[in-house]
Coordinates of C-alpha atoms in Angstrom, one line a residue:
Chain S
K19 CA 97.3 85.5 111.0
Q20 CA 94.1 87.0 109.5
E21 CA 94.8 89.2 106.5
V22 CA 92.1 91.4 104.8
T23 CA 92.4 92.5 101.3
Q24 CA 90.4 94.9 99.3
I25 CA 90.1 95.1 95.4
P26 CA 90.2 97.5 93.7
A27 CA 92.2 100.1 95.6
A28 CA 90.6 102.9 93.7
L29 CA 87.4 103.2 91.5
S30 CA 85.9 106.0 89.4
V31 CA 82.4 105.7 88.1
P32 CA 79.9 108.2 86.6
E33 CA 76.8 109.0 88.7
G34 CA 74.0 106.5 88.5
E35 CA 76.1 103.4 88.1
N36 CA 75.7 100.3 90.3
L37 CA 79.0 99.1 91.6
V38 CA 80.6 96.4 93.7
L39 CA 83.4 96.6 96.2
N40 CA 85.3 93.4 97.1
C41 CA 86.9 92.2 100.3
S42 CA 88.6 88.9 101.0
F43 CA 90.0 87.5 104.3
T44 CA 92.2 84.6 104.9
D45 CA 90.8 83.0 108.0
S46 CA 87.2 82.0 107.5
A47 CA 86.6 81.4 111.2
I48 CA 85.0 84.9 111.7
Y49 CA 81.8 85.7 113.6
N50 CA 81.0 89.0 111.9
L51 CA 82.3 91.4 109.2
Q52 CA 81.9 95.1 109.1
W53 CA 82.0 97.7 106.4
F54 CA 83.1 101.3 107.2
R55 CA 83.1 104.5 105.2
Q56 CA 85.8 107.2 105.7
D57 CA 85.6 110.7 104.3
P58 CA 88.6 112.7 103.6
G59 CA 90.3 114.0 106.9
K60 CA 87.6 112.2 109.0
G61 CA 87.2 109.3 111.2
L62 CA 85.4 106.0 110.2
T63 CA 81.7 105.6 110.2
S64 CA 80.2 102.0 110.5
L65 CA 77.9 101.3 107.5
L66 CA 76.9 97.5 107.8
L67 CA 77.6 94.7 110.1
I68 CA 77.0 91.1 109.0
Q69 CA 76.9 88.3 111.4
S70 CA 78.4 85.0 110.5
S71 CA 75.0 83.4 110.4
Q72 CA 73.8 85.9 107.9
R73 CA 74.5 86.0 104.2
E74 CA 73.7 89.6 103.6
Q75 CA 72.6 92.9 105.2
T76 CA 70.9 96.0 103.6
S77 CA 70.8 99.6 104.4
G78 CA 69.2 102.0 101.8
R79 CA 71.2 101.7 98.6
L80 CA 73.9 99.6 100.3
N81 CA 73.9 95.8 100.3
A82 CA 76.6 93.7 102.0
S83 CA 77.0 90.0 101.4
L84 CA 79.2 87.5 103.2
D85 CA 80.5 84.1 102.0
K86 CA 82.5 82.7 104.8
S87 CA 83.5 79.5 103.1
S88 CA 85.2 81.4 100.3
G89 CA 86.5 84.1 102.5
R90 CA 84.7 86.9 100.6
S91 CA 82.4 89.8 101.1
T92 CA 81.0 92.3 98.6
L93 CA 79.4 95.8 99.2
Y94 CA 77.0 96.6 96.4
I95 CA 76.1 100.3 95.9
A96 CA 73.1 100.9 93.8
A97 CA 72.5 104.1 91.8
S98 CA 75.8 105.8 92.9
Q99 CA 75.8 109.5 93.7
P100 CA 78.6 112.0 94.1
G101 CA 77.9 112.0 97.9
D102 CA 79.1 108.4 97.9
S103 CA 82.6 109.4 97.1
A104 CA 84.8 108.2 100.1
T105 CA 87.0 105.4 101.1
Y106 CA 85.3 102.1 102.1
L107 CA 87.0 99.7 104.4
C108 CA 85.9 96.2 105.5
A109 CA 87.1 94.7 108.8
V110 CA 86.9 91.4 110.6
P111 CA 87.7 90.5 114.2
D112 CA 91.1 89.2 115.1
Q113 CA 91.3 85.5 116.4
A114 CA 91.0 86.6 120.0
G115 CA 87.8 88.7 119.1
T116 CA 89.3 91.8 120.9
A117 CA 90.0 94.0 117.9
L118 CA 89.2 94.6 114.3
I119 CA 91.6 93.9 111.4
F120 CA 91.0 96.4 108.5
G121 CA 91.7 96.1 104.8
K122 CA 93.4 99.1 103.1
G123 CA 90.2 100.3 101.6
T124 CA 88.8 101.1 98.2
T125 CA 88.7 104.8 97.3
L126 CA 85.6 105.5 95.4
S127 CA 85.1 108.6 93.3
V128 CA 81.6 109.2 91.7
S129 CA 81.4 112.0 89.2
S130 CA 78.4 114.0 88.2
Chain P
N1 CA 76.0 112.9 122.0
A2 CA 79.8 113.2 121.8
G3 CA 80.7 109.6 121.1
V4 CA 84.6 109.3 120.9
T5 CA 86.5 112.6 121.5
Q6 CA 90.3 112.9 120.6
T7 CA 92.5 115.6 121.8
P8 CA 94.4 117.4 120.2
K9 CA 93.3 117.3 116.5
F10 CA 96.7 118.5 115.2
R11 CA 100.2 118.6 116.6
V12 CA 103.8 119.2 115.4
L13 CA 106.5 117.8 117.4
K14 CA 110.3 117.9 117.1
T15 CA 112.2 114.6 117.1
G16 CA 112.8 113.6 120.8
Q17 CA 109.8 115.4 122.2
S18 CA 107.2 113.7 124.2
M19 CA 103.4 114.1 124.1
T20 CA 100.2 112.3 125.2
L21 CA 97.1 111.9 123.1
L22 CA 93.8 111.7 124.9
C23 CA 90.8 109.7 123.9
A24 CA 87.5 110.0 125.8
Q25 CA 84.2 108.0 125.2
D26 CA 80.8 108.5 126.8
M27 CA 79.1 105.3 125.6
N28 CA 80.2 103.2 128.6
H29 CA 82.2 100.9 126.1
E30 CA 84.5 98.2 127.6
Y31 CA 87.0 98.1 124.8
M32 CA 89.2 101.0 123.6
Y33 CA 91.8 101.1 120.8
W34 CA 94.5 103.3 119.3
Y35 CA 95.2 102.8 115.6
R36 CA 97.6 104.7 113.4
Q37 CA 96.7 105.2 109.6
D38 CA 99.5 105.7 107.0
P39 CA 99.3 106.0 103.2
G40 CA 99.5 102.5 101.6
M41 CA 99.5 100.8 105.0
G42 CA 95.9 101.1 106.0
L43 CA 94.8 101.1 109.7
R44 CA 97.1 99.4 112.2
L45 CA 96.4 98.6 115.8
I46 CA 99.0 100.1 118.2
H47 CA 97.5 99.2 121.6
Y48 CA 94.1 98.3 123.0
S49 CA 92.3 97.8 126.3
V50 CA 89.5 95.3 127.2
G51 CA 88.6 97.1 130.4
E52 CA 89.6 99.6 133.0
G53 CA 93.2 99.2 134.2
T54 CA 94.1 96.7 131.4
T55 CA 96.2 97.4 128.2
A56 CA 97.6 95.1 125.6
K57 CA 100.0 95.4 122.5
G58 CA 98.7 95.4 119.0
E59 CA 100.4 95.0 115.7
V60 CA 102.8 98.2 116.0
P61 CA 103.3 99.0 119.7
D62 CA 107.0 99.9 119.7
G63 CA 107.6 103.6 120.7
Y64 CA 104.2 104.0 122.3
N65 CA 102.8 103.5 125.8
V66 CA 99.1 103.5 126.9
S67 CA 97.2 103.8 130.1
R68 CA 93.5 103.2 130.9
L69 CA 93.1 104.4 134.5
K70 CA 89.4 105.3 134.0
K71 CA 86.9 103.4 131.9
Q72 CA 86.1 106.3 129.7
N73 CA 89.7 107.4 129.0
F74 CA 92.5 105.9 127.0
L75 CA 95.8 107.7 126.7
L76 CA 98.5 107.2 124.2
G77 CA 102.0 108.4 124.9
L78 CA 105.0 109.0 122.8
E79 CA 108.1 109.2 125.1
S80 CA 110.6 110.2 122.3
A81 CA 108.9 111.1 119.1
A82 CA 110.6 110.0 115.9
P83 CA 109.8 111.0 112.2
S84 CA 108.5 107.5 111.6
Q85 CA 105.7 108.3 114.1
T86 CA 104.3 110.9 111.7
S87 CA 100.8 109.6 111.0
V88 CA 97.1 110.2 111.7
Y89 CA 96.1 108.4 115.0
F90 CA 92.6 107.2 115.6
C91 CA 91.0 106.1 118.8
A92 CA 88.0 103.8 118.8
S93 CA 85.8 102.1 121.3
S94 CA 83.4 99.2 121.3
N95 CA 81.3 97.0 123.5
R96 CA 82.2 93.2 123.9
D97 CA 82.7 91.1 120.8
V98 CA 83.8 94.3 118.8
Y99 CA 80.3 95.3 118.1
G100 CA 79.3 99.0 117.7
Y101 CA 82.8 100.2 116.8
T102 CA 83.0 104.1 117.1
F103 CA 85.8 106.2 115.9
G104 CA 87.1 109.5 117.0
S105 CA 87.8 112.1 114.2
G106 CA 91.6 111.6 114.5
T107 CA 94.8 113.4 115.5
R108 CA 97.2 114.4 112.8
L109 CA 100.7 114.2 114.2
T110 CA 103.9 115.5 112.4
V111 CA 107.3 114.8 113.8
V112 CA 110.0 117.0 112.3

């Protein structure tokens, strides 16, 4: 059964720092991995999707990498801002490819 | 440009009462999902549907029923609410291969 783990569970940094969020998964036979953002009291918003054939994807200050063989993905946030404060979740498809399995998320707090 | 709409946004139920949560999407997505989100447990899949007239069980289906009579709607029913069903419920939809996952804003349910 696929399991997704995110470390750390919470992270506090001062504004301007570069930071890395980690995601690991137990079954490397995935065909994509997605990163989502969730603001308090809100739904989830998709940030980046990495296909299994890709090693990374970039959107603005966000860069996500994928290493299938080691079962790991990282989300790199450059020059963090208070507006980046949110919970970040990674997710991979289940074996049947019909639903996403989510990690429990990393809650990021960026102070000004 | 509604995306995924959930109704209601908040609800308080007494133990034993029943209710139905409605999810509607206007993106012509084939797949629809119901997740619950609890502190420390992350997002867990309750039921999902891969097309009109189909439903399937997810990780935590007990105590819930679903129906997908129309492609754009996915209903989640609680026949006899229990305090353990206090949670935030999220509906999501996607096209095939779980691309383009779009979430609703959630329903906060309290069972007393």
